[in-house]
Tab-separated table of C-alpha atoms in Angstrom:
chain	number	residue	atom	x	y	z
A	1	UNK	CA	89.086	126.313	99.478
A	2	UNK	CA	88.210	122.400	100.064
A	3	UNK	CA	87.777	120.933	96.653
A	4	UNK	CA	87.054	117.556	95.727
A	5	UNK	CA	87.839	116.824	91.768
A	6	UNK	CA	86.134	114.485	89.707
A	7	UNK	CA	88.870	112.705	87.658
A	8	UNK	CA	87.670	114.051	84.763
A	9	UNK	CA	88.517	117.834	85.387
A	10	UNK	CA	91.718	115.698	87.587
A	11	UNK	CA	92.965	114.466	84.116
A	12	UNK	CA	91.917	117.028	81.842
A	13	UNK	CA	94.130	119.486	83.727
A	14	UNK	CA	96.623	117.286	84.020
A	15	UNK	CA	96.683	116.431	80.062
A	16	UNK	CA	96.715	120.007	79.055
A	17	UNK	CA	97.657	122.878	81.193
A	18	UNK	CA	95.865	125.454	79.286
A	19	UNK	CA	92.407	126.273	80.414
A	20	UNK	CA	90.207	125.933	83.583
A	21	UNK	CA	91.191	122.248	84.145
A	22	UNK	CA	95.196	123.040	84.046
A	23	UNK	CA	94.472	126.213	85.555
A	24	UNK	CA	93.038	124.652	88.378
A	25	UNK	CA	95.859	121.480	88.543
A	26	UNK	CA	98.137	124.681	88.697
A	27	UNK	CA	96.525	125.493	91.880
A	28	UNK	CA	96.714	122.381	93.348
A	29	UNK	CA	100.269	122.285	92.911
A	30	UNK	CA	101.079	125.586	94.450
A	31	UNK	CA	98.237	124.203	97.441
A	32	UNK	CA	96.185	127.350	97.153
A	33	UNK	CA	93.263	125.089	98.071
A	34	UNK	CA	93.107	121.602	99.687
A	35	UNK	CA	91.694	118.572	98.141
A	36	UNK	CA	89.616	116.331	99.281
A	37	UNK	CA	89.658	112.578	98.488
A	38	UNK	CA	89.617	109.626	99.623
A	39	UNK	CA	90.440	105.595	98.995
A	40	UNK	CA	87.871	104.962	96.551
A	41	UNK	CA	88.498	108.289	94.635
A	42	UNK	CA	92.235	107.465	94.168
A	43	UNK	CA	92.099	104.112	93.009
A	44	UNK	CA	89.961	105.881	90.473
A	45	UNK	CA	92.317	108.541	89.951
A	46	UNK	CA	95.250	105.687	89.351
A	47	UNK	CA	93.809	103.803	87.169
A	48	UNK	CA	92.712	105.810	84.747
A	49	UNK	CA	96.044	107.970	84.596
A	50	UNK	CA	97.325	104.552	84.178
A	51	UNK	CA	94.962	104.308	80.775
A	52	UNK	CA	97.927	103.982	77.538
A	53	UNK	CA	96.159	106.621	75.653
A	54	UNK	CA	96.997	109.176	78.059
A	55	UNK	CA	100.571	108.728	78.222
A	56	UNK	CA	101.662	109.315	81.618
A	57	UNK	CA	104.294	106.526	83.676
A	58	UNK	CA	104.158	104.777	86.829
A	59	UNK	CA	106.417	106.573	88.398
A	60	UNK	CA	104.690	110.163	87.627
A	61	UNK	CA	101.558	108.478	88.661
A	62	UNK	CA	102.732	107.624	92.057
A	63	UNK	CA	104.991	110.894	92.608
A	64	UNK	CA	100.877	113.199	91.567
A	65	UNK	CA	99.057	110.988	93.554
A	66	UNK	CA	101.651	111.123	96.881
A	67	UNK	CA	101.475	114.730	96.627
A	68	UNK	CA	98.305	114.802	96.882
A	69	UNK	CA	97.651	112.442	99.710
A	70	UNK	CA	100.376	114.804	101.769
A	71	UNK	CA	98.875	117.742	100.728
A	72	UNK	CA	94.794	117.233	100.511
A	73	UNK	CA	92.285	115.993	103.086
A	74	UNK	CA	91.569	112.061	103.686
A	75	UNK	CA	87.784	111.875	104.341
A	76	UNK	CA	85.896	109.172	105.390
A	77	UNK	CA	82.736	109.808	104.306
A	78	UNK	CA	79.507	107.604	104.555
A	79	UNK	CA	77.037	106.178	102.016
A	80	UNK	CA	74.423	108.871	101.120
A	81	UNK	CA	70.503	108.260	100.295
A	82	UNK	CA	71.391	110.647	97.281
A	83	UNK	CA	71.901	108.645	94.915
A	84	UNK	CA	74.510	109.874	91.517
A	85	UNK	CA	73.407	109.337	87.835
A	86	UNK	CA	76.747	107.837	87.314
A	87	UNK	CA	77.786	105.329	89.994
A	88	UNK	CA	81.204	105.483	89.907
A	89	UNK	CA	80.469	109.461	91.116
A	90	UNK	CA	79.282	108.617	93.760
A	91	UNK	CA	82.404	108.384	96.306
A	92	UNK	CA	83.475	112.065	94.438
A	93	UNK	CA	80.012	113.118	95.775
A	94	UNK	CA	80.111	111.438	99.677
A	95	UNK	CA	83.417	113.277	99.644
A	96	UNK	CA	82.658	117.018	99.180
A	97	UNK	CA	79.594	116.297	101.618
A	98	UNK	CA	80.715	114.037	104.357
A	99	UNK	CA	83.595	116.507	104.312
A	100	UNK	CA	82.049	119.350	104.146
A	101	UNK	CA	83.674	121.016	100.841
A	102	UNK	CA	83.273	124.637	99.404
A	103	UNK	CA	82.560	122.305	95.832
A	104	UNK	CA	82.585	119.575	94.143
A	105	UNK	CA	84.895	119.831	90.636
A	106	UNK	CA	83.392	118.363	87.419
A	107	UNK	CA	82.857	118.457	83.228
A	108	UNK	CA	79.571	116.141	84.069
A	109	UNK	CA	77.599	118.006	86.360
A	110	UNK	CA	73.969	116.935	85.604
A	111	UNK	CA	76.164	113.645	87.195
A	112	UNK	CA	75.249	114.771	90.315
A	113	UNK	CA	71.866	115.183	92.616
A	114	UNK	CA	70.618	118.717	93.688
A	115	UNK	CA	72.635	118.716	97.064
A	116	UNK	CA	74.335	121.338	100.141
A	117	UNK	CA	77.871	121.008	97.985
A	118	UNK	CA	77.845	123.748	95.524
A	119	UNK	CA	78.369	121.258	91.742
A	120	UNK	CA	80.745	123.237	89.879
A	121	UNK	CA	82.722	122.856	86.813
A	122	UNK	CA	86.651	124.591	86.405
A	123	UNK	CA	85.148	126.916	84.013
A	124	UNK	CA	82.818	128.362	87.043
A	125	UNK	CA	84.844	127.323	89.524
A	126	UNK	CA	87.474	130.546	88.126
A	127	UNK	CA	84.922	132.355	87.902
A	128	UNK	CA	84.208	132.073	91.988
A	129	UNK	CA	87.990	132.780	92.611
C-alpha cells in the first residue's frame, strides 16, 4: 500500500504504541507500506515532533525522518483546486492525489474535501488491511 500519514496520525502513533496509530507506525517501521511525502510534510513533521511537550530529542527526530525518506517515496505535487478546510492539510491532500496514494490516514477526516483518494482514520485503515 502507498499511504500518506497526516501529522496527527503519525505523532499519535509515535507517542503511544498501543491503539491504531501505534500499529500503523509499527507497520511503517516494518516497511509494510510505502509512505508518500514531500518537503512540506517533512518540515511539518519535524516542527511538530520538536515541540517540547512531546519529549522527542533532535537526534531521534532526524533518525526517524531519515528512515521515512529512505523507505518512503518523495512526491512533487502540483497545487490543486480542491481545498482543505485547514490550509496546513493541503500538502497531504496534494501528495496523496499526485502520488496515487491508496489512502490518506488522518484523525481529522472532516478537514479534507471529497476527493479521488480515500481519506481514513487509523482505525479505518486497520479494518481495510
